[in-house]
Amino acid sequence: MAFFSGPYYFIFLLSLMLCSSPVFAQKTTGLLRLCIGRQERTQTDVYVLTEGRVQASFHFKSADTCLSILLKKHSDYQIEIQADGYKRYQYQVFLNRDLMLHRVRLEPEITQLKEVIIKSDNRISIRGDTTFIDTDGIPIMPHADASELVSQIPGIRVYGDGTLSVMGKKINRVTVNGKLLFGGNATATLKALQGEMIKQLEVLAEAGSLNIRLKKEYENGLYGNVGASPATKSRYQVGTRFNRIHPTHFFNTYLSVNNINERALTQQDEDSYNRSTFLEMRNGAYSITSQSETMPILRVQRTNVATNPNLLADPGEGITRMAGLGLNFSKSGARSSWTGFIFADQDDRNVERTEQQLISVGLTEQVLRGRKNTRQFTDWLRGNVLGTIQFSEKSSLRFSQTIAYKRLKNLDTNYTSLQLIDRQRNDTLLKNIFQTFQDRRQSEFVLSQHLAWLRRHAKKAHVTSAYLNYFYQQNATDLTYQNRQTAFVESTTINHNQIHQVSSVQVLKAELVHALPLSRRWLLESTTTANSSTAPFHQQAYQLGETTSRLVRPDLGFDTWEIQNFEWKSQLTALYKGLRWDLVAGMATWHWYSTRKLVSLDQEKQFFKEQQWMPHLFLMYRFSRQTKASFRYQISRMDPMLPDMLPVMDSSSIQVIRKGNPSLLNYAQRNAEVNVSTVVATANNLTFNLYYEGVEPPVNPQLNVGFLGSLNQTMRQYGHLNHWTFTFMWLNFNRSSPVQLYFFNFLSRRENRVSLSGENRLYQTLLNSTTLGIKGIGSQRVTFQFDYRFNLVKQLKAQTGVNIRNEGSVKANLNLKNQWYAHITGTAIVSKKTNDTYVANTIADLKIAKYLGEKSQIRLTLGATNIFDNRTIFEFQQMANTRSEESVNRLPRYFSFDFTYYWNKWKKPVPNE
């Protein structure tokens, strides 16, 4: 039997020996069977006591064990069990039977320690091409949104217009736990999250994406807020937010109404959404050869290199009443995932602007002084749904649908005086007064649908993909304008016209891609693309008289103008992937047909036909794992823009009269790029990028980039949290005036609690802009951020003068005692003109908040906005022989009282979930 073998036999003999002791030597005895269970092997002691005296003891280290103990009947015994790491166990035994069985399960002993805060010296780590940033320990106000937390992190900058950059690289896409919120928009996503919810940031700067990792305790629950802020000068703000967070789905919504220029989305956000709708048409089927072409670590878009966003949030021009609504829902499952969002905004803006322009030519000076009043009403709505359906492990379908609508009503009244002065004789040669009135009412509707199907066959890299896109856009414009001129008392109406314009664009695109592997290193891919578009255009023009009569203006309008384009392209591409060489080589044949129907013009119908061979080459050589060089060359075709083809004159502005060319054709665009990059010790990278773009024939030469060189060096030390980045770019605009742009971003360092950053943008013939910044955590009660920007405007010729503009901004959060907080922001702008005079603009805001409740769920805030009551913002510019000054109205000083209630309900995370 198993009981009489091994350690059990020894225990049994030990029990028999105990029976021979005087204590147990009684006529009547009994046997106690004691079984002890534990989770792990540990030292265990068993004691048998009578009246506090130890009668027997057992010691062992084995796991689950059973003991047989011989006891005297009708006696009171106490059994005590002690084991390392387990609670002490005691119980009384009164033996009343010959055999008793007792089972004991020892419970682990847990020692509750006091709260321990562990601070790591290495907040930032790097794995591959992803940078991980831990956010623990960064002090923020209770319930502050995520943008407040992110702005405290070294190397990350949240600009006043809501844009986000990491190490100088703009972030275009933000996700939360890998899921999209509000389509990945940075402004809406950061405002939907609270800073205390964030555990870690995952930055893929090369791809321009940021992923936010939430803490476990904030991955499942509800939270939100509701607030109201009455203020002096008839100002107000009310808003609410509701958020549902779950591991498989998100639901977020917000509503905001105010007349203090607080936008839920910035104007740049709206522009980027509109731009992305058009860029979606360039998407296509899944291509292995396209995915195999590595992009440079640093590539600058020419439309973004010259931007200089505000350092702090600026209420913007004029006084605006705004209402904004947002709704987001995301859901992911085993077979499908999808997300949808809706944005709706309504603006009522009133802008008053004064302008002055001086143009010097020889001894003659032209002076323009003007006042312009703009009243603008805007309604904007955009909805998007996108997702993926996984039919099987080999087959999937991606879909996307976008609907957007915008309605605009713009009333402009402009009063301009023009003087021509002889500076030598101080005599006025000419004096005219121009009055312009415009009433523009415009509506726009956009519908875009995308379907992409992917099928992976049994053989690796054997893939078939299909893509289908439908795009529709309609614009309707009603424009009434009047231009008057007054010269030496006599007033004359130059024109008084009314334009009705309706245009639409329909695009249908289909693409089929099939990739066939020939061997382990060679692959052949075929692509067929068909694109059909129709763009009808209708415009009627009338001349308005003094009464209600209208005269038709045939020279400004036409009945029908329609453009029909059909494009077909067939391409064959070969891919080779070796140990050191990567090669992508392809050749495409392109055919383009266009029919243009022109009614009520001299030429009623035009037919165009073009075809071209379009080569494509990508070559990369890896010198080592860290160093590689690549070359890319391709030819693509571009369609002319519709405004450039308008066959009638646009005379709504007397200073700029435009007329398009209806015979503009499709043009070729040639691109060549050389890139060399190296990575040292997985932490440093050095990149040189040379880019050339040529357009034949040139349609808009000012946009043609000659070549771009860039140098990017990044060093990150793991132990001391030091971050250094250096970026240098050189851009030359070819086939136009010799304008060059130098740009470099350097020094972003975190040491202890202070970080420094620097940025310089240099336009050789126009502007040099240098920004130095410092941010830090003085203690757990103080955080601060200071930026200084120096703008130097200097022309090639010294006699044109030098203009200096200094801009400083400060932002600080103070954690006072007893749940009191203070938030300070300020901006000072001092500009020096060529005549050594200065223009100063000072803007400052102060908010003092008190939190109430056990969880700080109530916030009371007293605020003072525009403390110095600066009601205008001045700007000064000088280019060559032209000097211009401009002032724009802004919100006056006002005081506010804000009440906000925060609420949340979180579910405890499941262990080992």
Coordinates of C-alpha atoms in Angstrom, one line a residue, residues 131-414:
T131 CA 9.4 55.4 -28.9
F132 CA 7.6 54.6 -25.7
I133 CA 6.9 57.4 -23.2
D134 CA 5.6 56.7 -19.7
T135 CA 3.4 59.5 -18.2
D136 CA 3.3 58.5 -14.5
G137 CA 4.4 61.3 -12.2
I138 CA 3.6 64.3 -14.5
P139 CA 1.4 66.7 -12.4
I140 CA -1.8 68.0 -14.0
M141 CA -5.0 69.5 -12.7
P142 CA -7.7 67.0 -11.7
H143 CA -9.8 65.8 -14.7
A144 CA -7.6 67.9 -17.1
D145 CA -7.9 66.6 -20.7
A146 CA -5.1 64.7 -22.3
S147 CA -3.7 67.6 -24.2
E148 CA -2.6 69.2 -20.9
L149 CA -0.7 66.1 -20.0
V150 CA 0.9 65.6 -23.5
S151 CA 2.1 69.2 -23.6
Q152 CA 4.3 68.6 -20.5
I153 CA 6.3 65.8 -22.2
P154 CA 9.7 66.8 -23.6
G155 CA 9.9 66.8 -27.4
I156 CA 6.1 67.0 -27.8
R157 CA 4.5 70.3 -28.7
V158 CA 0.8 71.1 -28.8
Y159 CA 0.5 74.3 -30.9
G160 CA -2.2 76.9 -30.5
D161 CA -4.1 75.7 -33.5
G162 CA -4.4 72.2 -32.1
T163 CA -1.7 70.5 -34.2
L164 CA 0.6 68.1 -32.5
S165 CA 4.3 67.4 -33.2
V166 CA 6.9 65.0 -31.8
M167 CA 10.5 65.8 -32.2
G168 CA 9.5 68.3 -34.9
K169 CA 7.5 65.7 -36.9
K170 CA 3.8 66.5 -37.3
I171 CA 1.4 63.8 -36.0
N172 CA -1.4 63.1 -38.4
R173 CA -3.1 60.1 -36.7
V174 CA -3.9 59.4 -33.1
T175 CA -5.3 56.1 -31.8
V176 CA -6.3 54.9 -28.3
N177 CA -5.3 51.3 -27.5
G178 CA -4.9 50.8 -31.2
K179 CA -8.5 52.0 -32.0
L180 CA -9.6 55.2 -33.8
L181 CA -11.4 58.0 -32.0
F182 CA -13.0 60.7 -34.2
G183 CA -11.2 59.3 -37.2
G184 CA -7.8 59.8 -35.6
N185 CA -8.1 63.6 -35.2
A186 CA -5.6 64.8 -32.6
T187 CA -7.7 67.7 -31.2
A188 CA -10.9 65.7 -30.7
T189 CA -9.1 62.6 -29.4
L190 CA -7.0 64.4 -26.7
K191 CA -10.1 66.4 -25.5
A192 CA -12.1 63.2 -25.2
L193 CA -9.6 61.6 -22.8
Q194 CA -8.5 62.7 -19.3
G195 CA -4.8 62.9 -18.5
E196 CA -5.0 60.7 -15.5
M197 CA -6.3 57.8 -17.7
I198 CA -3.1 57.6 -19.8
K199 CA -0.4 55.1 -19.0
Q200 CA 2.0 55.4 -22.0
L201 CA 2.4 57.0 -25.3
E202 CA 3.7 55.0 -28.3
V203 CA 5.2 57.3 -31.0
L204 CA 6.0 56.3 -34.5
A205 CA 7.3 59.6 -35.7
E206 CA 8.4 58.4 -39.1
A207 CA 4.8 57.4 -39.9
G208 CA 3.3 60.5 -38.1
S209 CA 1.2 58.4 -35.7
L210 CA 0.7 58.3 -32.0
N211 CA -1.0 55.5 -30.0
I212 CA -2.2 56.2 -26.4
R213 CA -2.2 53.3 -24.0
L214 CA -4.7 53.5 -21.1
K215 CA -4.3 52.3 -17.6
K216 CA -6.0 49.0 -16.8
E217 CA -8.4 50.6 -14.3
Y218 CA -9.6 53.1 -17.0
E219 CA -10.3 50.6 -19.8
N220 CA -13.9 49.9 -18.8
G221 CA -16.3 52.5 -17.6
L222 CA -18.2 55.8 -18.0
Y223 CA -17.1 59.3 -17.5
G224 CA -17.9 62.9 -18.6
N225 CA -18.7 66.4 -17.5
V226 CA -21.2 69.2 -17.8
G227 CA -20.4 72.9 -17.3
A228 CA -21.6 76.4 -17.7
S229 CA -19.7 79.7 -17.7
P230 CA -21.5 83.0 -17.6
A231 CA -19.4 86.1 -18.1
T232 CA -19.4 89.9 -18.4
K233 CA -19.9 91.7 -21.7
S234 CA -22.7 89.2 -22.5
R235 CA -20.3 86.4 -23.0
Y236 CA -21.2 82.7 -22.2
Q237 CA -20.1 79.1 -22.6
V238 CA -22.0 75.9 -21.9
G239 CA -20.9 72.4 -22.8
T240 CA -21.1 68.7 -21.9
R241 CA -19.2 65.5 -22.7
F242 CA -20.2 61.8 -22.3
N243 CA -17.8 58.9 -22.8
R244 CA -18.1 55.2 -22.7
I245 CA -14.9 53.2 -22.7
H246 CA -14.8 49.4 -23.1
P247 CA -12.1 47.0 -24.3
T248 CA -14.1 46.2 -27.4
H249 CA -15.9 49.5 -28.1
F250 CA -15.8 53.3 -27.6
F251 CA -18.6 55.8 -27.5
N252 CA -17.9 59.5 -27.2
T253 CA -20.0 62.6 -27.7
Y254 CA -19.6 66.3 -26.9
L255 CA -21.7 69.5 -27.2
S256 CA -20.4 73.1 -26.9
V257 CA -22.1 76.5 -27.4
N258 CA -20.3 79.8 -26.7
N259 CA -19.6 83.2 -28.0
I260 CA -16.0 83.5 -26.8
N261 CA -14.3 82.0 -29.9
E262 CA -13.9 78.5 -28.3
R263 CA -13.8 76.0 -31.2
A264 CA -14.4 72.3 -30.6
L265 CA -12.3 71.8 -33.8
T266 CA -9.8 74.2 -35.2
Q267 CA -10.0 75.6 -38.7
Q268 CA -7.0 73.6 -39.6
D269 CA -8.9 70.4 -38.5
E270 CA -11.7 71.3 -40.8
D271 CA -9.4 72.0 -43.7
S272 CA -7.5 68.7 -43.2
Y273 CA -10.8 66.8 -43.2
N274 CA -11.8 68.4 -46.5
R275 CA -8.3 67.7 -48.0
S276 CA -8.3 64.1 -46.8
T277 CA -11.6 63.5 -48.7
F278 CA -10.0 64.4 -52.0
L279 CA -6.8 62.4 -51.1
E280 CA -8.9 59.3 -50.5
M281 CA -9.5 59.1 -54.2
R282 CA -5.8 58.3 -54.6
N283 CA -6.1 55.1 -52.6
G284 CA -6.2 51.8 -54.4
A285 CA -6.0 48.1 -54.1
Y286 CA -3.4 46.4 -51.9
S287 CA 0.0 46.2 -53.7
I288 CA 3.0 44.2 -52.5
T289 CA 5.4 46.1 -54.6
S290 CA 4.2 49.4 -53.2
Q291 CA 4.5 48.2 -49.7
S292 CA 8.0 47.0 -50.4
E293 CA 9.3 50.5 -51.2
T294 CA 10.6 52.0 -48.0
M295 CA 9.9 55.6 -47.4
P296 CA 12.6 58.0 -46.2
I297 CA 12.8 58.6 -42.4
L298 CA 12.2 62.3 -43.1
R299 CA 10.2 63.7 -46.1
V300 CA 8.7 67.1 -45.9
Q301 CA 5.5 68.1 -47.8
R302 CA 6.0 71.3 -49.6
T303 CA 2.6 72.6 -48.4
N304 CA 3.7 72.3 -44.8
V305 CA 7.3 73.5 -44.7
A306 CA 6.4 77.2 -44.5
T307 CA 3.8 77.0 -41.7
N308 CA 4.5 78.8 -38.5
P309 CA 1.6 78.0 -36.1
N310 CA 0.8 80.1 -33.0
L311 CA 2.7 79.1 -29.9
L312 CA -0.4 79.3 -27.7
A313 CA -4.1 79.0 -28.5
D314 CA -5.4 82.3 -30.0
P315 CA -9.1 83.1 -30.0
G316 CA -8.6 84.1 -33.6
E317 CA -9.9 87.1 -35.6
G318 CA -13.0 88.9 -34.8
I319 CA -15.8 87.9 -32.4
T320 CA -17.6 84.6 -33.1
R321 CA -20.6 82.7 -31.8
M322 CA -20.0 79.0 -32.2
A323 CA -21.8 75.7 -31.6
G324 CA -20.2 72.3 -32.0
L325 CA -21.4 68.7 -31.8
G326 CA -19.3 65.5 -32.1
L327 CA -20.2 61.9 -31.9
N328 CA -17.9 58.8 -32.2
F329 CA -18.5 55.1 -32.0
S330 CA -15.9 52.3 -32.4
K331 CA -16.3 48.6 -32.1
S332 CA -13.9 45.7 -32.7
G333 CA -14.6 41.9 -32.7
A334 CA -13.0 38.7 -33.8
R335 CA -14.2 39.0 -37.4
S336 CA -14.9 42.7 -37.9
S337 CA -14.0 46.1 -36.6
W338 CA -15.5 49.5 -37.6
T339 CA -15.6 53.1 -36.4
G340 CA -17.8 56.0 -37.2
F341 CA -17.9 59.7 -36.3
I342 CA -19.9 62.9 -36.9
F343 CA -18.8 66.5 -36.6
A344 CA -21.2 69.4 -36.8
D345 CA -20.2 73.1 -36.4
Q346 CA -22.0 76.4 -36.7
D347 CA -20.1 79.7 -36.7
D348 CA -21.2 83.3 -36.8
R349 CA -18.1 85.5 -37.1
N350 CA -17.7 89.3 -37.4
V351 CA -14.3 90.6 -38.4
E352 CA -13.2 94.2 -38.7
R353 CA -9.9 94.8 -40.5
T354 CA -7.9 97.9 -41.3
E355 CA -5.1 97.8 -43.9
Q356 CA -2.4 100.1 -45.1
Q357 CA 0.1 99.4 -48.0
L358 CA 2.9 101.5 -49.3
I359 CA 4.6 100.8 -52.6
S360 CA 7.7 102.8 -53.5
V361 CA 8.8 103.0 -57.1
G362 CA 11.6 105.6 -57.6
L363 CA 10.4 109.0 -56.4
T364 CA 6.7 107.9 -56.6
E365 CA 4.9 106.3 -53.7
Q366 CA 1.5 104.5 -53.9
V367 CA -0.5 104.5 -50.7
L368 CA -3.5 102.3 -50.1
R369 CA -5.6 102.6 -46.9
G370 CA -8.6 100.5 -46.3
R371 CA -11.3 99.2 -44.0
K372 CA -12.9 95.8 -44.4
N373 CA -15.8 94.4 -42.5
T374 CA -16.7 90.7 -42.9
R375 CA -19.7 88.9 -41.5
Q376 CA -19.5 85.2 -42.1
F377 CA -22.1 82.4 -41.3
T378 CA -20.9 78.8 -41.6
D379 CA -22.7 75.5 -41.2
W380 CA -20.4 72.4 -41.5
L381 CA -21.3 68.7 -41.2
R382 CA -19.1 65.7 -41.8
G383 CA -19.7 62.0 -41.1
N384 CA -17.5 59.0 -41.8
V385 CA -17.8 55.2 -41.3
L386 CA -14.9 52.9 -42.0
G387 CA -14.1 49.3 -41.0
T388 CA -12.9 45.8 -41.9
I389 CA -14.7 42.5 -42.3
Q390 CA -12.6 39.4 -42.0
F391 CA -14.4 36.6 -44.0
S392 CA -11.7 34.1 -43.3
E393 CA -8.0 33.9 -42.6
K394 CA -7.4 34.5 -46.3
S395 CA -10.1 37.0 -47.3
S396 CA -11.1 40.4 -46.0
L397 CA -13.0 43.5 -47.0
R398 CA -12.3 47.2 -46.1
F399 CA -15.0 49.8 -46.5
S400 CA -15.3 53.5 -46.0
Q401 CA -18.0 56.1 -46.6
T402 CA -17.9 59.8 -46.1
I403 CA -20.6 62.4 -46.2
A404 CA -19.9 66.1 -45.9
Y405 CA -22.0 69.3 -46.2
K406 CA -21.0 72.9 -45.9
R407 CA -23.1 76.1 -46.2
L408 CA -21.5 79.5 -46.2
K409 CA -22.8 83.0 -46.2
N410 CA -20.2 85.7 -46.5
L411 CA -20.9 89.5 -46.5
D412 CA -17.9 91.7 -47.3
T413 CA -17.8 95.5 -47.3
N414 CA -14.5 97.1 -48.3

